[in-house]
Coordinates of C-alpha atoms in Angstrom, one line a residue:
M9 CA -14.9 52.8 -48.5
F10 CA -12.4 50.3 -49.7
Q11 CA -12.4 48.5 -46.4
D12 CA -16.2 48.4 -46.2
K13 CA -16.4 46.7 -49.7
S14 CA -13.7 44.2 -48.7
L15 CA -15.7 43.2 -45.6
R16 CA -18.8 42.7 -47.6
S17 CA -17.0 40.6 -50.2
R18 CA -15.4 38.4 -47.6
G19 CA -18.6 38.1 -45.7
S20 CA -20.4 36.8 -48.7
L21 CA -17.7 34.3 -49.6
I22 CA -17.8 32.8 -46.1
V23 CA -21.6 32.6 -45.9
V24 CA -22.6 31.7 -49.4
D25 CA -19.7 29.8 -51.0
L26 CA -19.0 27.3 -48.2
P27 CA -19.8 23.7 -49.1
M28 CA -22.9 22.2 -47.3
T29 CA -21.1 19.8 -44.9
R30 CA -21.3 19.1 -41.2
R31 CA -18.3 21.5 -40.8
Q32 CA -20.4 24.4 -42.1
P33 CA -21.6 25.7 -38.7
V34 CA -17.9 25.8 -37.5
L35 CA -16.7 27.5 -40.7
I36 CA -19.6 30.1 -40.4
W37 CA -18.6 30.7 -36.8
L38 CA -15.0 31.2 -37.7
G39 CA -16.1 33.5 -40.6
A40 CA -18.2 35.6 -38.2
A41 CA -15.4 35.8 -35.7
T42 CA -13.1 37.0 -38.5
I43 CA -15.6 39.6 -39.5
V44 CA -15.9 40.8 -35.9
R45 CA -12.1 41.1 -35.6
M46 CA -12.0 43.0 -38.9
L47 CA -14.8 45.3 -37.8
L48 CA -13.0 46.0 -34.6
A49 CA -9.8 46.7 -36.5
V50 CA -11.8 49.1 -38.7
A51 CA -13.3 50.7 -35.6
V52 CA -9.9 51.2 -34.1
V53 CA -8.6 52.8 -37.3
W54 CA -11.7 55.0 -37.5
C55 CA -11.3 56.1 -33.9
A56 CA -7.6 56.9 -34.4
S57 CA -8.5 58.9 -37.5
A58 CA -11.2 60.8 -35.7
M59 CA -8.8 61.6 -32.8
A60 CA -6.1 62.7 -35.3
A61 CA -8.7 64.9 -37.0
A62 CA -9.7 66.4 -33.7
G63 CA -6.1 67.0 -32.8
A64 CA -5.5 68.7 -36.2
D65 CA -8.5 71.0 -35.5
L66 CA -6.7 72.3 -32.5
Y67 CA -4.1 73.8 -34.8
R68 CA -6.7 75.6 -36.9
A69 CA -8.3 79.0 -36.4
Q70 CA -10.6 81.3 -38.2
T71 CA -11.1 85.1 -38.4
V72 CA -12.9 87.6 -40.7
V73 CA -10.8 89.7 -43.0
T74 CA -11.7 92.3 -45.6
G75 CA -10.6 91.3 -49.1
Q76 CA -7.9 88.8 -50.0
D77 CA -4.9 91.1 -50.2
E78 CA -1.7 90.1 -48.4
A79 CA -1.7 93.0 -45.9
N80 CA -5.1 91.9 -44.4
R81 CA -4.1 88.3 -44.6
I82 CA -1.0 88.9 -42.5
I83 CA -3.1 90.6 -39.9
G84 CA -5.4 87.6 -40.0
F85 CA -2.5 85.2 -39.5
A86 CA -1.4 87.1 -36.4
F87 CA -4.9 87.1 -34.9
C88 CA -5.3 83.3 -35.6
L89 CA -1.8 82.5 -34.2
E90 CA -2.8 83.8 -30.8
D91 CA -6.1 81.9 -30.9
V92 CA -4.3 78.7 -31.8
L93 CA -1.7 79.0 -29.1
I94 CA -4.5 79.4 -26.5
K95 CA -6.6 76.6 -28.1
V96 CA -3.8 74.1 -28.2
S97 CA -2.5 74.8 -24.7
G98 CA -5.7 75.6 -23.0
A99 CA -4.0 78.6 -21.5
Q100 CA -6.5 81.5 -21.7
K101 CA -3.8 83.7 -19.9
L102 CA -2.0 83.9 -23.2
A103 CA -4.6 86.3 -24.5
G104 CA -2.9 89.7 -25.0
D105 CA 0.4 88.3 -23.7
R106 CA 3.2 90.7 -24.8
R107 CA 5.6 87.8 -25.3
L108 CA 3.5 86.9 -28.4
A109 CA 4.3 90.1 -30.3
A110 CA 7.5 88.8 -31.9
Y111 CA 5.8 85.5 -33.0
K112 CA 2.7 87.4 -34.3
S113 CA 4.8 89.7 -36.4
N114 CA 6.2 86.6 -38.1
A115 CA 3.0 84.6 -38.1
K116 CA 3.2 83.7 -41.8
S117 CA 6.2 81.5 -41.2
F118 CA 4.1 79.2 -38.9
V119 CA 1.3 78.7 -41.4
R120 CA 0.8 75.4 -43.2
A121 CA -2.2 76.3 -45.3
F122 CA -5.1 78.8 -45.5
N123 CA -8.3 79.3 -47.4
Y124 CA -11.1 81.9 -47.8
R125 CA -14.8 81.7 -47.8
D126 CA -16.8 84.6 -49.2
Q127 CA -19.4 85.7 -46.7
F128 CA -21.4 87.2 -49.6
L129 CA -21.1 84.2 -51.8
G130 CA -23.8 84.3 -54.5
K131 CA -24.3 88.0 -54.1
P132 CA -23.1 90.2 -57.1
V133 CA -20.1 92.5 -56.7
R134 CA -21.3 96.0 -57.1
D135 CA -18.0 97.7 -58.0
E136 CA -14.3 97.4 -57.8
Q137 CA -14.3 99.0 -54.3
G138 CA -16.9 96.5 -53.2
T139 CA -14.4 93.7 -54.2
R140 CA -11.8 95.1 -51.8
D141 CA -14.3 95.6 -49.0
R142 CA -15.9 92.2 -49.3
P143 CA -15.7 90.2 -46.0
Y144 CA -14.1 86.7 -46.0
D145 CA -13.8 84.0 -43.4
L146 CA -10.0 83.2 -43.4
T147 CA -9.3 79.7 -42.1
V148 CA -5.7 79.1 -41.2
D149 CA -3.9 75.8 -40.4
F150 CA -0.6 76.0 -38.5
E151 CA 2.4 73.7 -38.4
E152 CA 1.9 71.5 -35.3
K153 CA 5.7 71.2 -34.6
K154 CA 6.2 75.0 -34.9
I155 CA 3.2 75.8 -32.6
N156 CA 4.5 73.2 -30.1
G157 CA 7.9 74.9 -30.3
I158 CA 6.4 78.3 -29.4
L159 CA 4.5 76.9 -26.5
K160 CA 7.7 75.2 -25.2
A161 CA 9.5 78.5 -25.4
L162 CA 6.7 80.1 -23.4
G163 CA 7.0 77.4 -20.7
L164 CA 3.7 75.7 -21.8
K165 CA 2.8 72.5 -23.6
P166 CA 0.0 71.2 -25.9
W167 CA -3.1 69.9 -24.1
L168 CA -3.7 66.7 -26.1
S169 CA -5.3 64.6 -23.4
H170 CA -9.0 64.1 -23.0
R171 CA -10.9 67.4 -22.7
P172 CA -14.0 67.1 -20.5
R173 CA -17.3 68.1 -22.0
L174 CA -18.6 71.2 -20.3
A175 CA -22.3 71.4 -19.3
V176 CA -22.7 75.2 -19.5
F177 CA -25.4 77.0 -17.4
V178 CA -25.5 80.7 -18.1
E179 CA -28.0 83.2 -16.7
M180 CA -28.5 86.5 -18.5
E181 CA -29.9 89.4 -16.5
N182 CA -30.8 92.7 -18.2
G183 CA -33.2 94.9 -16.2
T184 CA -36.4 93.0 -15.7
R185 CA -35.4 90.4 -18.3
D186 CA -33.8 87.3 -16.8
F187 CA -33.4 83.9 -18.5
I188 CA -31.1 80.9 -18.7
V189 CA -29.5 80.1 -22.1
T190 CA -30.9 76.8 -23.4
V191 CA -30.4 74.7 -26.4
D192 CA -33.9 75.2 -27.7
G193 CA -35.2 78.5 -26.2
A194 CA -36.0 81.2 -28.8
Q195 CA -35.1 84.1 -26.5
S196 CA -31.5 82.9 -26.2
D197 CA -30.7 82.2 -29.9
L198 CA -27.9 84.8 -30.0
Q199 CA -26.4 83.7 -26.8
R200 CA -26.5 80.1 -27.7
D201 CA -24.7 80.7 -31.0
A202 CA -22.1 82.9 -29.2
L203 CA -21.5 80.1 -26.7
L204 CA -21.0 77.5 -29.4
A205 CA -18.6 79.8 -31.3
A206 CA -16.6 80.5 -28.1
A207 CA -16.3 76.8 -27.4
D208 CA -15.1 76.1 -30.9
R209 CA -12.6 78.9 -30.6
R210 CA -11.2 77.5 -27.4
G211 CA -11.2 73.9 -28.5
M212 CA -13.9 72.7 -26.1
N213 CA -17.1 70.7 -26.4
I214 CA -20.1 72.0 -24.6
V215 CA -23.7 71.0 -24.0
L216 CA -26.6 73.3 -22.9
P217 CA -29.7 72.4 -21.0
S218 CA -33.0 72.1 -22.7
M219 CA -36.1 74.1 -21.5
A220 CA -37.8 70.8 -20.5
A221 CA -34.8 69.6 -18.5
L222 CA -34.7 72.9 -16.6
A223 CA -38.4 72.7 -15.8
K224 CA -38.1 69.1 -14.8
S225 CA -35.2 69.8 -12.4
G226 CA -37.0 72.8 -10.9
L227 CA -34.2 75.2 -12.1
E228 CA -36.4 77.2 -14.6
G229 CA -36.4 80.8 -13.4
A230 CA -34.0 80.0 -10.6
K231 CA -31.0 82.2 -9.7
L232 CA -28.1 80.0 -10.8
E233 CA -25.7 81.6 -8.4
T234 CA -27.7 80.3 -5.5
V235 CA -27.7 76.7 -6.8
P236 CA -24.8 74.6 -5.5
S237 CA -22.8 72.5 -7.9
S238 CA -24.2 69.4 -6.3
G239 CA -27.6 70.5 -7.4
L240 CA -26.5 71.0 -11.0
A241 CA -24.4 67.8 -11.3
P242 CA -27.4 65.4 -12.1
L243 CA -28.7 67.7 -14.8
A244 CA -25.2 68.2 -16.3
T245 CA -24.7 64.4 -16.5
E246 CA -28.2 63.9 -18.0
Q247 CA -27.3 66.4 -20.7
G248 CA -24.1 64.6 -21.5
G249 CA -21.7 67.0 -19.7
E250 CA -18.8 65.9 -17.5
V251 CA -18.1 69.2 -15.7
A252 CA -20.6 72.0 -14.9
L253 CA -19.6 75.6 -15.7
V254 CA -21.9 78.3 -14.3
G255 CA -22.0 81.9 -15.5
H256 CA -24.1 84.9 -14.4
L257 CA -24.1 87.9 -16.7
V258 CA -25.6 91.2 -15.6
W259 CA -25.9 94.2 -18.0
S260 CA -24.6 97.5 -16.6
D261 CA -25.8 100.7 -18.2
R262 CA -23.1 102.6 -16.3
E263 CA -20.2 100.4 -17.6
L264 CA -21.9 99.8 -21.0
G265 CA -21.1 96.1 -20.8
W266 CA -21.7 92.8 -19.1
I267 CA -20.5 92.1 -15.5
T268 CA -19.8 88.4 -15.5
R269 CA -19.1 85.9 -12.8
W270 CA -18.1 82.3 -13.5
R271 CA -17.9 79.3 -11.2
M272 CA -16.7 75.7 -11.7
D273 CA -15.9 72.8 -9.4
W274 CA -12.9 70.7 -10.3
Q275 CA -10.9 68.2 -8.2
G276 CA -12.5 69.2 -4.9
R277 CA -12.1 72.9 -5.3
T278 CA -14.5 75.7 -6.4
H279 CA -12.9 78.1 -8.9
R280 CA -14.4 81.6 -9.4
W281 CA -13.4 84.3 -11.8
Q282 CA -15.0 87.4 -13.3
V283 CA -14.8 90.0 -16.1
R284 CA -16.4 93.4 -16.5
R285 CA -17.4 95.8 -19.3
V286 CA -17.3 93.2 -22.1
T287 CA -19.7 92.0 -24.8
F288 CA -21.4 88.7 -24.0
D289 CA -19.3 87.1 -26.8
E290 CA -16.1 88.0 -25.0
A291 CA -17.6 87.1 -21.7
F292 CA -18.3 83.6 -23.1
R293 CA -14.8 83.3 -24.4
R294 CA -13.4 84.2 -21.0
G295 CA -15.7 81.8 -19.3
I296 CA -15.0 78.8 -21.5
G297 CA -11.4 79.8 -21.8
G298 CA -11.1 80.0 -18.1
A299 CA -12.5 76.5 -17.7
A300 CA -10.1 75.2 -20.2
Q301 CA -7.2 76.8 -18.3
I302 CA -8.2 75.1 -15.1
L303 CA -8.8 71.7 -16.8
S304 CA -5.5 71.8 -18.6
D305 CA -3.7 72.6 -15.4
N306 CA -2.5 76.0 -16.5
G307 CA -3.6 77.8 -13.4
D308 CA -6.7 79.5 -11.9
P309 CA -8.2 82.2 -14.2
G310 CA -9.1 84.1 -11.0
G311 CA -5.4 84.6 -10.3
R312 CA -5.3 82.6 -7.0
A313 CA -2.6 80.1 -6.4
R314 CA -3.4 76.5 -7.0
H315 CA -3.7 73.9 -4.2

């Protein structure tokens, strides 16, 4: 705010207070040039601040805990620590890694700050037991240097370079019901929210197709697995995506979960991976997390050797 006021003040001095002489046009031009330079400087500072803020978000994670007692908080810290290590590095393969056990047992020592948000904010507490059982969103910020140190010990490093925006195309198949998750389709509200939550948890930006865009491209009602990546690329670009990620989820009554197949083309190679017997929330985390692992050069989520 201070910089904005300074610019307005200097601008008015240049334009209004200059004497009316033949040099006025030159002085005004110089003043405009100065303003442009100052605006560019402000823009650079703003961009640097935005990048710093985005980087700081990588070291932040959130989970749900019951009450605000220390025992549950420590459990929440451990949960968030694993998420942050995956988020910062892009290495989905760290999920469930036994090497993290020692760090998670001491997760409190890596925490810089934390806060709670009452999920029942505004609703009366019924009794003392209800106070302890009340759900809270626990947000945890970790020390960047300490997280980087853990990653180094694990043979990994922070992924701080540009993260390509994913254009995510997901087809959901459950019996006779078959649809593609869109940004504006009512039937995919739950899946859309779950995809956005998964992207945030893995530190990725995503875009989803609109119903109109699918219809225009002729993909509405199509089986995405039969559509080559070259056929999705124009739509991905039109939606603001840089890389197309394709997922196909089929519900299995026998396995009581979703059978999920993922596909993404990157640097001249098609990567494929799958997961079975999971909720669609977990399937989305595995899909977006797998894409992050490929893009961060941490290996193929399908377990195949890299070329």
